[in-house]
mmCIF file of C-alpha atoms in Angstrom:
data_model
loop_
_atom_site.group_PDB
_atom_site.id
_atom_site.type_symbol
_atom_site.label_atom_id
_atom_site.label_comp_id
_atom_site.label_asym_id
_atom_site.label_seq_id
_atom_site.Cartn_x
_atom_site.Cartn_y
_atom_site.Cartn_z
ATOM 1 C CA MET A 1 41.887 -193.405 -51.980
ATOM 2 C CA LYS A 2 41.644 -196.283 -54.773
ATOM 3 C CA LYS A 3 42.414 -198.727 -51.849
ATOM 4 C CA ILE A 4 40.615 -197.605 -49.149
ATOM 5 C CA VAL A 5 37.565 -197.896 -51.083
ATOM 6 C CA SER A 6 38.895 -201.210 -51.998
ATOM 7 C CA CYS A 7 39.716 -202.145 -48.290
ATOM 8 C CA PHE A 8 36.264 -200.521 -47.322
ATOM 9 C CA ALA A 9 34.477 -202.128 -50.149
ATOM 10 C CA ALA A 10 36.114 -205.557 -48.533
ATOM 11 C CA CYS A 11 35.365 -204.999 -45.322
ATOM 12 C CA LEU A 12 31.324 -204.376 -46.241
ATOM 13 C CA ALA A 13 31.693 -208.194 -47.222
ATOM 14 C CA VAL A 14 33.177 -209.380 -44.844
ATOM 15 C CA LEU A 15 30.710 -208.071 -42.292
ATOM 16 C CA PHE A 16 28.177 -208.635 -44.913
ATOM 17 C CA LEU A 17 29.742 -212.129 -44.871
ATOM 18 C CA LEU A 18 29.312 -213.006 -41.774
ATOM 19 C CA ALA A 19 25.931 -210.847 -40.567
ATOM 20 C CA ALA A 20 24.782 -214.185 -43.329
ATOM 21 C CA CYS A 21 26.157 -217.093 -41.428
ATOM 22 C CA ALA A 22 24.911 -215.693 -37.670
ATOM 23 C CA GLY A 23 21.483 -215.600 -39.713
ATOM 24 C CA GLN A 24 21.335 -218.658 -40.395
ATOM 25 C CA LYS A 25 23.101 -219.742 -37.418
ATOM 26 C CA SER A 26 20.035 -218.280 -35.204
ATOM 27 C CA GLU A 27 17.001 -219.875 -37.477
ATOM 28 C CA GLU A 28 18.825 -223.937 -37.666
ATOM 29 C CA ASN A 29 18.877 -222.751 -33.281
ATOM 30 C CA ASN A 30 15.696 -221.332 -33.634
ATOM 31 C CA GLN A 31 14.873 -225.282 -35.580
ATOM 32 C CA THR A 32 15.543 -226.927 -32.866
ATOM 33 C CA VAL A 33 13.904 -224.858 -30.183
ATOM 34 C CA SER A 34 10.626 -225.458 -32.508
ATOM 35 C CA GLU A 35 11.358 -229.288 -33.366
ATOM 36 C CA PHE A 36 12.468 -229.784 -29.394
ATOM 37 C CA SER A 37 8.574 -227.574 -28.652
ATOM 38 C CA SER A 38 6.611 -230.049 -30.663
ATOM 39 C CA THR A 39 7.844 -232.977 -29.435
ATOM 40 C CA SER A 40 7.481 -232.496 -26.302
ATOM 41 C CA GLN A 41 4.344 -231.037 -26.910
ATOM 42 C CA VAL A 42 3.112 -234.258 -28.175
ATOM 43 C CA THR A 43 4.838 -236.233 -26.015
ATOM 44 C CA THR A 44 2.244 -234.461 -23.109
ATOM 45 C CA GLN A 45 -0.463 -235.079 -24.646
ATOM 46 C CA ALA A 46 -0.189 -238.556 -25.043
ATOM 47 C CA ASP A 47 1.133 -239.209 -21.518
ATOM 48 C CA ALA A 48 -1.763 -236.846 -21.033
ATOM 49 C CA ASP A 49 -4.220 -238.725 -22.974
ATOM 50 C CA LYS A 50 -2.716 -242.042 -21.365
ATOM 51 C CA SER A 51 -3.598 -240.630 -17.643
ATOM 52 C CA GLN A 52 -7.460 -239.833 -18.696
ATOM 53 C CA PRO A 53 -9.790 -242.226 -17.418
ATOM 54 C CA SER A 54 -11.975 -243.702 -18.964
ATOM 55 C CA SER A 55 -14.670 -241.437 -21.316
ATOM 56 C CA THR A 56 -18.728 -241.219 -21.010
ATOM 57 C CA VAL A 57 -20.641 -240.170 -22.701
ATOM 58 C CA GLY A 58 -24.363 -239.324 -21.934
ATOM 59 C CA GLY A 59 -23.394 -242.356 -19.168
ATOM 60 C CA ALA A 60 -22.022 -244.955 -21.811
ATOM 61 C CA SER A 61 -18.691 -245.866 -21.547
ATOM 62 C CA GLU A 62 -16.315 -246.531 -25.036
ATOM 63 C CA ALA A 63 -16.089 -249.998 -24.204
ATOM 64 C CA ASP A 64 -20.504 -249.852 -24.298
ATOM 65 C CA GLU A 65 -19.580 -247.663 -27.955
ATOM 66 C CA LYS A 66 -17.850 -250.414 -28.686
ATOM 67 C CA GLU A 67 -19.559 -252.761 -27.858
ATOM 68 C CA SER A 68 -22.497 -250.722 -29.971
ATOM 69 C CA ASN A 69 -20.624 -250.045 -32.961
ATOM 70 C CA PRO A 70 -20.428 -253.282 -35.639
ATOM 71 C CA SER A 71 -17.256 -251.085 -37.505
ATOM 72 C CA SER A 72 -15.530 -251.223 -33.912
ATOM 73 C CA GLU A 73 -15.991 -254.808 -33.810
ATOM 74 C CA ILE A 74 -14.333 -255.710 -37.002
ATOM 75 C CA ALA A 75 -11.429 -252.978 -36.114
ATOM 76 C CA ALA A 76 -11.367 -255.399 -32.084
ATOM 77 C CA ILE A 77 -11.694 -258.534 -34.572
ATOM 78 C CA ASN A 78 -8.591 -258.457 -37.048
ATOM 79 C CA GLY A 79 -5.129 -257.622 -35.356
ATOM 80 C CA LEU A 80 -3.593 -260.152 -34.181
ATOM 81 C CA ASP A 81 -1.329 -259.506 -31.426
ATOM 82 C CA THR A 82 1.240 -262.834 -31.359
ATOM 83 C CA GLY A 83 3.761 -261.464 -28.530
ATOM 84 C CA ARG A 84 0.570 -261.565 -26.005
ATOM 85 C CA ILE A 85 0.152 -265.073 -27.692
ATOM 86 C CA LEU A 86 3.197 -266.927 -27.463
ATOM 87 C CA LYS A 87 2.360 -265.816 -23.638
ATOM 88 C CA GLY A 88 -0.366 -267.485 -24.021
ATOM 89 C CA ASP A 89 -3.054 -264.515 -23.621
ATOM 90 C CA TYR A 90 -5.598 -265.537 -27.462
ATOM 91 C CA GLY A 91 -7.384 -262.666 -26.615
ATOM 92 C CA THR A 92 -7.273 -261.058 -29.904
ATOM 93 C CA MET A 93 -7.469 -264.437 -31.488
ATOM 94 C CA ALA A 94 -11.003 -265.760 -28.924
ATOM 95 C CA GLY A 95 -14.117 -266.285 -30.684
ATOM 96 C CA ASN A 96 -15.211 -267.560 -33.978
ATOM 97 C CA TRP A 97 -13.240 -268.611 -36.923
ATOM 98 C CA GLN A 98 -14.553 -269.824 -39.734
ATOM 99 C CA ASN A 99 -13.741 -271.531 -43.899
ATOM 100 C CA ALA A 100 -15.998 -270.774 -46.896
ATOM 101 C CA LYS A 101 -16.836 -274.812 -45.973
ATOM 102 C CA GLY A 102 -18.750 -273.366 -42.686
ATOM 103 C CA GLU A 103 -15.828 -275.632 -40.596
ATOM 104 C CA LEU A 104 -15.669 -273.654 -37.396
ATOM 105 C CA LEU A 105 -12.523 -272.993 -35.305
ATOM 106 C CA THR A 106 -13.570 -271.835 -31.883
ATOM 107 C CA PHE A 107 -10.690 -269.845 -29.403
ATOM 108 C CA ASN A 108 -11.010 -267.976 -26.501
ATOM 109 C CA HIS A 109 -8.494 -266.214 -24.093
ATOM 110 C CA SER A 110 -6.703 -269.511 -22.882
ATOM 111 C CA GLY A 111 -6.358 -271.382 -26.609
ATOM 112 C CA LEU A 112 -7.907 -274.066 -28.681
ATOM 113 C CA THR A 113 -10.991 -275.197 -28.049
ATOM 114 C CA SER A 114 -12.574 -276.767 -30.999
ATOM 115 C CA SER A 115 -14.285 -280.545 -29.503
ATOM 116 C CA ASP A 116 -11.511 -283.101 -30.666
ATOM 117 C CA MET A 117 -8.869 -280.446 -30.854
ATOM 118 C CA THR A 118 -6.093 -279.806 -27.922
ATOM 119 C CA GLY A 119 -3.176 -277.309 -28.518
ATOM 120 C CA SER A 120 0.198 -278.872 -27.358
ATOM 121 C CA PHE A 121 3.140 -276.212 -28.807
ATOM 122 C CA LEU A 122 3.121 -272.903 -29.608
ATOM 123 C CA ASP A 123 5.821 -271.143 -31.427
ATOM 124 C CA ILE A 124 6.543 -268.622 -34.151
ATOM 125 C CA ASP A 125 9.542 -268.300 -37.264
ATOM 126 C CA GLN A 126 11.455 -265.594 -39.030
ATOM 127 C CA ASP A 127 8.649 -264.504 -40.804
ATOM 128 C CA GLY A 128 6.474 -263.442 -37.994
ATOM 129 C CA VAL A 129 3.592 -266.509 -37.847
ATOM 130 C CA LEU A 130 2.472 -268.373 -35.142
ATOM 131 C CA LEU A 131 2.456 -272.163 -35.741
ATOM 132 C CA LEU A 132 0.605 -273.751 -32.802
ATOM 133 C CA ASN A 133 0.759 -277.671 -33.095
ATOM 134 C CA VAL A 134 -2.780 -279.503 -32.172
ATOM 135 C CA ASP A 135 -3.328 -283.320 -31.201
ATOM 136 C CA LYS A 136 -6.807 -283.943 -33.214
ATOM 137 C CA ALA A 137 -8.555 -287.093 -31.917
ATOM 138 C CA GLY A 138 -6.250 -289.725 -33.206
ATOM 139 C CA LYS A 139 -3.974 -287.716 -35.174
ATOM 140 C CA THR A 140 -1.049 -286.133 -34.114
ATOM 141 C CA ASN A 141 1.450 -283.630 -35.832
ATOM 142 C CA LEU A 142 -1.472 -281.081 -37.707
ATOM 143 C CA THR A 143 -0.266 -277.513 -36.902
ATOM 144 C CA LEU A 144 -2.417 -273.962 -37.730
ATOM 145 C CA TYR A 145 -0.199 -271.632 -38.761
ATOM 146 C CA ILE A 146 -1.987 -268.520 -37.836
ATOM 147 C CA VAL A 147 -1.359 -265.284 -39.983
ATOM 148 C CA PRO A 148 -1.093 -261.883 -38.765
ATOM 149 C CA ALA A 149 -3.156 -259.642 -41.602
ATOM 150 C CA GLY A 150 -0.517 -258.585 -43.799
ATOM 151 C CA LYS A 151 1.870 -261.655 -43.794
ATOM 152 C CA THR A 152 1.705 -264.399 -46.518
ATOM 153 C CA LEU A 153 2.784 -268.549 -45.599
ATOM 154 C CA SER A 154 6.021 -268.475 -47.066
ATOM 155 C CA SER A 155 6.134 -271.164 -49.611
ATOM 156 C CA ALA A 156 8.625 -273.045 -48.076
ATOM 157 C CA TYR A 157 5.413 -275.277 -45.919
ATOM 158 C CA PHE A 158 3.854 -275.509 -49.390
ATOM 159 C CA ALA A 159 3.839 -278.329 -51.842
ATOM 160 C CA ASP A 160 5.065 -278.492 -55.220
ATOM 161 C CA GLY A 161 5.763 -275.032 -55.923
ATOM 162 C CA GLN A 162 2.296 -273.992 -54.451
ATOM 163 C CA THR A 163 1.779 -270.777 -52.603
ATOM 164 C CA ASP A 164 -0.311 -268.800 -49.805
ATOM 165 C CA THR A 165 -3.834 -267.888 -51.850
ATOM 166 C CA SER A 166 -5.460 -267.085 -49.301
ATOM 167 C CA ASP A 167 -6.844 -263.209 -48.210
ATOM 168 C CA THR A 168 -3.957 -261.444 -46.819
ATOM 169 C CA ALA A 169 -5.297 -257.901 -45.938
ATOM 170 C CA LYS A 170 -6.931 -260.431 -42.666
ATOM 171 C CA ASP A 171 -6.543 -262.711 -39.832
ATOM 172 C CA ARG A 172 -5.858 -266.261 -41.032
ATOM 173 C CA ILE A 173 -5.261 -269.669 -40.021
ATOM 174 C CA ILE A 174 -3.871 -272.547 -42.149
ATOM 175 C CA SER A 175 -4.523 -275.832 -41.350
ATOM 176 C CA SER A 176 -0.902 -278.193 -42.229
ATOM 177 C CA GLU A 177 -3.658 -280.864 -43.555
ATOM 178 C CA ASP A 178 -5.032 -278.302 -45.990
ATOM 179 C CA LEU A 179 -1.674 -277.060 -47.527
ATOM 180 C CA ALA A 180 -1.536 -279.727 -50.336
ATOM 181 C CA GLU A 181 -4.892 -279.075 -51.506
ATOM 182 C CA ASP A 182 -5.583 -277.384 -54.855
ATOM 183 C CA SER A 183 -8.601 -276.210 -53.221
ATOM 184 C CA LEU A 184 -6.993 -273.606 -50.352
ATOM 185 C CA ALA A 185 -9.026 -270.827 -50.516
ATOM 186 C CA GLU A 186 -11.797 -272.735 -49.196
ATOM 187 C CA LYS A 187 -10.433 -273.991 -46.789
ATOM 188 C CA VAL A 188 -8.208 -270.994 -45.137
ATOM 189 C CA TYR A 189 -10.001 -269.621 -41.571
ATOM 190 C CA TYR A 190 -10.892 -266.361 -41.165
ATOM 191 C CA HIS A 191 -11.605 -263.964 -37.824
ATOM 192 C CA ILE A 192 -15.977 -264.370 -37.814
ATOM 193 C CA SER A 193 -17.244 -263.160 -34.314
ATOM 194 C CA ASN A 194 -15.464 -262.483 -30.884
ATOM 195 C CA GLU A 195 -15.873 -264.516 -28.244
#
């Protein structure tokens, strides 16, 4: 009798373990299906958003709203697209760039348009900083370092242990002429207006 009860208890334990394992496997499968379903919904919603034409509100398009909303314009100003710029589309740089001394650099969709300055060659370094070589009224080999927000100009570009003291939260342009200056922060150009 003791052997029968012991055998019955062992069989019951095995059945309980099998039921628990089957339940866990079913839960994992449901979770995977649920994750797949969520991903599909997100992808479907993103695809639907892409295919929607620009909405109009009261006869005004989204573009009109951005033009009338200064905070949208500020968001549009900040955000260099280095990939597009390397392909010759300076649209994300278009407009005026000004330093603390009031000096201006101007770009349009094709490149630098400031008087007495001609962009001659564009490259990018390993840190994602664009290097625009500029011919400037009799001077050559001037480089404009176009530094996207969130990046710092490498200390390798500076002499005497100086570092990038500009506002790294903003897109900016630093001239190679100013790298040795103690007043670098005053000479860094920031994007202040669109074209």
